[in-house]
Short mmCIF file of C-alpha atoms in Angstrom, two decimals:
data_model
loop_
_atom_site.label_atom_id
_atom_site.label_comp_id
_atom_site.label_asym_id
_atom_site.label_seq_id
_atom_site.Cartn_x
_atom_site.Cartn_y
_atom_site.Cartn_z
CA MET A 275 98.18 197.84 62.31
CA ILE A 276 95.94 195.65 64.76
CA THR A 277 98.36 193.45 66.65
CA ASP A 278 97.27 190.07 67.98
CA ASN A 279 97.44 190.98 71.56
CA GLN A 280 94.99 193.59 70.99
CA THR A 281 92.31 191.12 69.33
CA ASN A 282 89.30 190.31 71.19
CA PHE A 283 87.21 187.92 68.93
CA LEU A 284 88.35 184.83 67.27
CA TYR A 285 86.68 183.27 64.22
CA LEU A 286 87.33 179.39 63.10
CA ALA A 287 86.46 177.83 59.93
CA ASP A 288 83.03 175.93 60.05
CA THR A 289 85.08 173.20 58.59
CA LEU A 290 87.34 172.60 61.62
CA PRO A 291 84.90 170.60 63.87
CA ILE A 292 84.07 168.43 60.77
CA LYS A 293 87.76 167.76 59.69
CA TYR A 294 89.23 167.61 62.99
CA PRO A 295 86.57 166.78 65.56
CA ASP A 296 88.72 165.42 68.47
CA PHE A 297 91.13 168.35 68.17
CA TYR A 298 88.11 170.87 67.91
CA LYS A 299 86.73 169.54 71.26
CA ARG A 300 89.87 169.91 73.11
CA PHE A 301 90.32 173.35 71.53
CA GLU A 302 86.81 174.64 72.17
CA ASN A 303 87.25 173.59 75.90
CA VAL A 304 90.41 175.63 76.05
CA LEU A 305 88.78 178.70 74.56
CA LYS A 306 85.95 178.64 76.92
CA ASN A 307 88.02 178.24 79.97
CA CYS A 308 89.96 181.18 78.75
CA ASN A 309 86.71 183.17 78.24
CA ILE A 310 87.64 183.91 74.57
CA LEU A 311 84.30 184.75 72.46
CA PHE A 312 84.59 182.94 69.32
CA ASP A 313 82.26 182.07 66.26
CA PHE A 314 82.53 180.27 62.98
CA LEU A 315 83.20 181.56 59.64
CA PRO A 316 80.42 180.16 57.19
CA GLN A 317 80.95 178.39 53.90
CA THR A 318 84.73 177.62 54.26
CA LYS A 319 86.36 174.91 52.37
CA ASP A 320 89.33 174.63 54.36
CA VAL A 321 90.23 175.22 58.00
CA TRP A 322 93.29 177.44 57.60
CA ALA A 323 91.43 180.64 58.16
CA VAL A 324 94.21 182.96 59.00
CA ASP A 325 95.49 182.33 55.34
CA TYR A 326 92.66 183.53 53.19
CA MET A 327 90.84 185.99 55.57
CA PRO A 328 91.75 189.51 55.25
CA ILE A 329 94.51 191.35 57.44
CA GLN A 330 93.01 193.83 59.93
CA THR A 331 94.95 197.21 59.95
CA ASP A 332 92.56 199.14 61.92
CA LEU A 333 89.18 198.77 63.86
CA ASN A 334 86.99 198.59 60.62
CA LYS A 335 89.68 198.31 57.99
CA PHE A 336 90.65 195.03 56.53
CA VAL A 337 92.73 194.56 53.62
CA ARG A 338 91.83 191.55 51.29
CA PHE A 339 94.86 190.01 49.42
CA VAL A 340 94.35 187.47 46.84
CA TYR A 341 94.50 183.93 48.38
CA ASN A 342 95.85 181.87 45.38
CA PRO A 343 98.93 180.13 46.70
CA SER A 344 101.27 178.49 44.44
CA TYR A 345 101.03 175.03 46.56
CA LEU A 346 97.34 174.93 45.78
CA GLN A 347 97.52 175.13 41.88
CA THR A 348 96.33 171.47 41.46
CA LYS A 349 92.71 169.89 40.67
CA LYS A 350 92.82 168.36 44.20
CA TYR A 351 93.65 171.59 46.15
CA LEU A 352 91.87 174.28 43.77
CA LYS A 353 88.52 173.06 45.28
CA THR A 354 89.82 174.12 48.90
CA ILE A 355 90.13 177.68 48.03
CA SER A 356 87.09 179.37 49.93
CA ASP A 357 85.14 182.28 48.49
CA VAL A 358 86.26 185.06 50.87
CA ASP A 359 83.99 187.68 49.52
CA GLU A 360 80.92 185.37 50.36
CA ILE A 361 82.38 184.79 53.80
CA CYS A 362 83.18 188.52 54.60
CA LYS A 363 79.61 189.40 53.30
CA ALA A 364 78.18 186.71 55.61
CA ILE A 365 79.75 188.22 58.56
CA GLY A 366 79.26 191.83 57.78
CA ILE A 367 82.88 192.90 56.88
CA GLU A 368 83.71 195.40 54.15
CA THR A 369 87.42 194.91 52.75
CA ILE A 370 89.99 196.93 50.90
CA LYS A 371 90.91 194.68 47.59
CA THR A 372 94.22 194.41 46.05
CA ASP A 373 95.81 192.04 43.43
CA ILE A 374 98.53 191.24 45.45
CA ILE A 375 98.72 187.47 46.46
CA ILE A 376 99.74 186.93 50.00
CA ASP A 377 98.64 184.38 52.78
CA GLY A 378 97.85 185.73 56.09
CA GLY A 379 100.27 183.33 57.53
CA ASN A 380 102.95 185.11 55.85
CA VAL A 381 102.14 188.50 57.72
CA THR A 382 103.82 188.63 61.30
CA ARG A 383 102.94 192.01 62.49
CA TRP A 384 103.28 194.69 64.86
CA THR A 385 101.70 197.92 65.03
CA ASN A 386 104.30 199.67 62.75
CA LYS A 387 106.07 196.76 61.25
CA VAL A 388 105.62 193.36 59.44
CA ILE A 389 107.93 190.49 58.83
CA MET A 390 107.42 188.33 55.61
CA THR A 391 109.27 185.56 54.03
CA ASP A 392 110.61 186.14 50.55
CA ARG A 393 108.04 184.05 49.06
CA VAL A 394 105.85 187.21 48.30
CA PHE A 395 108.16 188.05 45.52
CA LYS A 396 107.83 184.61 43.94
CA ASP A 397 104.20 184.79 44.16
CA ASN A 398 103.73 188.06 42.42
CA PRO A 399 106.19 188.16 39.69
CA ASN A 400 104.30 190.82 37.74
CA TYR A 401 105.37 193.22 40.29
CA GLU A 402 108.71 194.92 40.24
CA ARG A 403 110.38 194.34 43.83
CA LYS A 404 110.24 198.07 44.89
CA LYS A 405 106.67 198.89 43.67
CA LEU A 406 105.46 195.74 45.42
CA ILE A 407 107.11 196.72 48.74
CA LYS A 408 105.75 200.49 48.29
CA ALA A 409 102.22 198.83 47.73
CA LEU A 410 102.70 196.82 50.91
CA HIS A 411 103.55 199.77 53.02
CA GLU A 412 100.63 201.66 51.98
CA LEU A 413 98.11 198.83 52.31
CA LEU A 414 99.37 197.40 55.64
CA GLN A 415 99.98 201.09 57.06
CA VAL A 416 103.19 200.18 58.56
CA ASP A 417 106.81 201.97 58.47
CA LYS A 418 108.89 198.75 58.29
CA ILE A 419 108.65 195.60 56.39
CA TYR A 420 111.37 192.88 56.87
CA PHE A 421 111.95 189.86 54.72
CA VAL A 422 113.55 186.68 55.89
CA PRO A 423 114.35 183.61 53.70
CA GLU A 424 111.55 180.97 53.72
CA GLN A 425 112.42 177.83 55.28
CA PRO A 426 113.45 175.10 53.25
CA GLY A 427 110.82 172.30 52.92
CA ASP A 428 108.11 174.43 54.08
CA PHE A 429 105.70 174.40 51.25
CA THR A 430 103.73 177.44 52.38
CA GLY A 431 106.68 179.80 52.70
CA HIS A 432 105.01 181.29 55.70
CA SER A 433 106.52 183.55 58.45
CA ASP A 434 104.23 182.71 61.32
CA GLY A 435 105.90 179.40 61.93
CA MET A 436 109.42 181.14 62.16
CA VAL A 437 109.06 184.38 63.82
CA ARG A 438 106.53 186.14 66.20
CA PHE A 439 106.68 189.63 67.77
CA VAL A 440 106.64 189.99 71.54
CA ASP A 441 106.69 193.79 71.49
CA GLU A 442 107.93 196.58 69.21
CA HIS A 443 111.65 195.76 69.75
CA THR A 444 111.49 192.02 70.34
CA VAL A 445 110.62 188.79 68.58
CA ILE A 446 110.43 185.09 69.32
CA ILE A 447 112.46 182.82 66.72
CA ASN A 448 112.90 179.06 66.36
CA GLU A 449 116.21 177.17 67.35
CA TYR A 450 117.25 176.54 63.81
CA LYS A 451 120.90 174.99 64.46
CA GLN A 452 119.69 171.74 63.19
CA GLU A 453 118.91 173.16 59.77
CA LYS A 454 121.29 173.45 56.73
CA GLU A 455 123.85 176.16 57.66
CA GLU A 456 123.00 178.06 54.48
CA PHE A 457 119.59 178.60 55.62
CA TYR A 458 120.46 178.94 59.37
CA ARG A 459 122.83 181.79 58.45
CA ALA A 460 120.66 183.43 55.97
CA PHE A 461 117.72 183.63 58.49
CA GLU A 462 120.13 184.65 61.43
CA ILE A 463 121.64 187.70 59.24
CA ALA A 464 118.15 188.66 58.10
CA ILE A 465 116.86 188.85 61.84
CA HIS A 466 120.03 190.63 62.80
CA ASN A 467 119.36 193.42 60.18
CA THR A 468 116.18 194.18 61.51
CA GLY A 469 117.57 195.67 64.60
CA LEU A 470 115.30 193.77 66.59
CA ASP A 471 115.94 191.87 69.73
CA TYR A 472 115.15 188.16 69.54
CA ILE A 473 114.54 185.18 71.92
CA THR A 474 114.99 181.75 70.79
CA ILE A 475 112.56 178.91 71.61
CA PRO A 476 112.64 175.18 71.27
CA TYR A 477 111.89 173.66 67.80
CA ASN A 478 112.00 170.23 67.01
CA VAL A 479 110.35 168.82 63.77
CA TYR A 480 113.13 166.68 62.85
CA ASP A 481 111.40 163.41 64.18
CA ASN A 482 108.31 163.86 62.02
CA LYS A 483 107.67 161.32 59.49
CA SER A 484 107.10 163.85 56.66
CA ILE A 485 108.70 167.09 56.15
CA GLU A 486 105.33 168.52 55.76
CA HIS A 487 104.48 167.85 59.31
CA ALA A 488 104.62 170.83 61.59
CA ASN A 489 104.56 169.12 64.92
CA GLY A 490 107.31 170.68 67.32
CA ASP A 491 106.83 174.18 66.10
CA TYR A 492 105.59 176.04 69.19
CA ILE A 493 105.86 179.54 67.85
CA ASN A 494 102.63 178.88 65.79
CA TYR A 495 100.73 179.80 69.05
CA LEU A 496 97.33 181.67 69.20
CA GLN A 497 97.86 185.19 70.92
CA MET A 498 94.70 187.25 71.79
CA GLU A 499 94.06 190.00 74.34
CA ASN A 500 95.73 188.85 77.53
CA THR A 501 95.63 185.30 76.49
CA VAL A 502 98.33 182.85 74.63
CA ILE A 503 97.30 179.33 73.78
CA ILE A 504 100.35 177.07 72.97
CA PRO A 505 100.27 174.03 70.88
CA THR A 506 101.86 170.82 72.33
CA PHE A 507 102.76 167.54 70.82
CA ASP A 508 103.64 165.09 73.37
CA ILE A 509 107.13 165.34 72.87
CA LYS A 510 110.13 166.14 75.45
CA GLU A 511 110.52 169.78 74.23
CA ASP A 512 106.76 170.56 75.31
CA ASP A 513 107.63 171.32 78.91
CA LEU A 514 110.80 173.60 78.06
CA ALA A 515 108.70 175.50 75.29
CA VAL A 516 105.87 176.07 77.51
CA ARG A 517 107.83 177.45 80.55
CA GLN A 518 109.81 179.83 78.29
CA LEU A 519 106.66 181.06 76.69
CA GLU A 520 105.06 181.66 80.34
CA THR A 521 108.15 183.63 81.22
CA ILE A 522 108.03 185.73 77.83
CA PHE A 523 104.39 186.37 78.34
CA ILE A 524 104.37 186.75 82.18
CA GLY A 525 101.08 188.21 83.44
CA GLN A 526 99.05 186.68 80.71
CA THR A 527 96.61 183.79 80.75
CA ILE A 528 98.72 180.74 79.23
CA ALA A 529 97.13 177.70 78.15
CA THR A 530 98.07 174.64 76.07
CA VAL A 531 96.22 172.26 73.76
CA GLU A 532 97.49 168.99 72.17
CA SER A 533 97.61 169.81 68.50
CA ASN A 534 99.12 166.71 66.67
CA GLU A 535 96.35 166.22 64.21
CA ILE A 536 96.39 169.60 62.79
CA ALA A 537 100.08 169.77 62.83
CA TYR A 538 100.21 166.48 60.57
CA ASP A 539 98.79 168.43 58.05
CA GLY A 540 101.14 171.41 58.14
CA GLY A 541 99.35 174.12 60.36
CA ILE A 542 98.87 174.72 63.94
CA LEU A 543 97.06 177.21 65.95
CA ASN A 544 97.71 180.56 64.37
CA CYS A 545 97.09 178.77 60.98
CA ILE A 546 93.44 177.62 62.10
CA THR A 547 92.41 180.95 63.77
CA TRP A 548 91.43 184.42 62.50
CA ASN A 549 91.47 186.76 65.81
CA ILE A 550 90.35 190.40 65.25
CA LYS A 551 89.76 193.48 67.35
CA THR A 552 86.09 194.52 67.49
CA ASP A 553 83.84 196.85 69.75
CA LYS A 554 80.90 194.43 69.04
CA GLN A 555 80.07 191.21 71.16
CA ASN A 556 79.38 189.14 68.50
CA GLY A 557 82.40 190.01 66.39
CA ARG A 558 80.14 191.43 63.75
#
């Protein structure tokens, strides 16, 4: 499995500068200052690139899950589902296809392990649980797959806003003590059962006007080779979260970008990016 800290090229949806022009200008400047090479995915219909693009398991191996989430099953949102086959063809990427429905944002990964929420079982009712897990092991080429409960109120059911890997033995998790005790305890138990060490970082979405807003979720940062870009929201937790992540990722380039516009629509930096490892300068 290719990990985020091994990736050296970034793709953004070509809809991003159109839908969020002010945010894009800020983000573009940060990417250039961090010397991150990037390009645009053509013919996209929405900005959440990590969700519909394939999962990279090796240098030239990409697993193409079905992007057909339950939260897009209305006339308004069905038209936002991009033709991933055409996008991959345009950028010269061949994929291994499966009929399993998974969003990329629900695949938090390290070299030999993955963390997902239990949304994957709801989205694939035609698969018996053990067979689904076995298929995921084979497709993702990992030894361990851990499942955590999806967060109440998160319509996406993704893991990338809940937990991220630091290394093979350690993850970062959100400070969930303001959540309902039933969820908090279930999540705590699920993380404990992984056997992984964990570091808790600030999390404050509780002042947002809508439950769908992601403002205050710092764990949805962008990580690439030697670089971590952290979203900020002009709230009091910004400084503490940034300082803590600087300590966690000491020795790496750390940058920030104010991300309120995209967070209002439920996603942040990991959601809008598709970062891969490549031996080609232009990503293709």
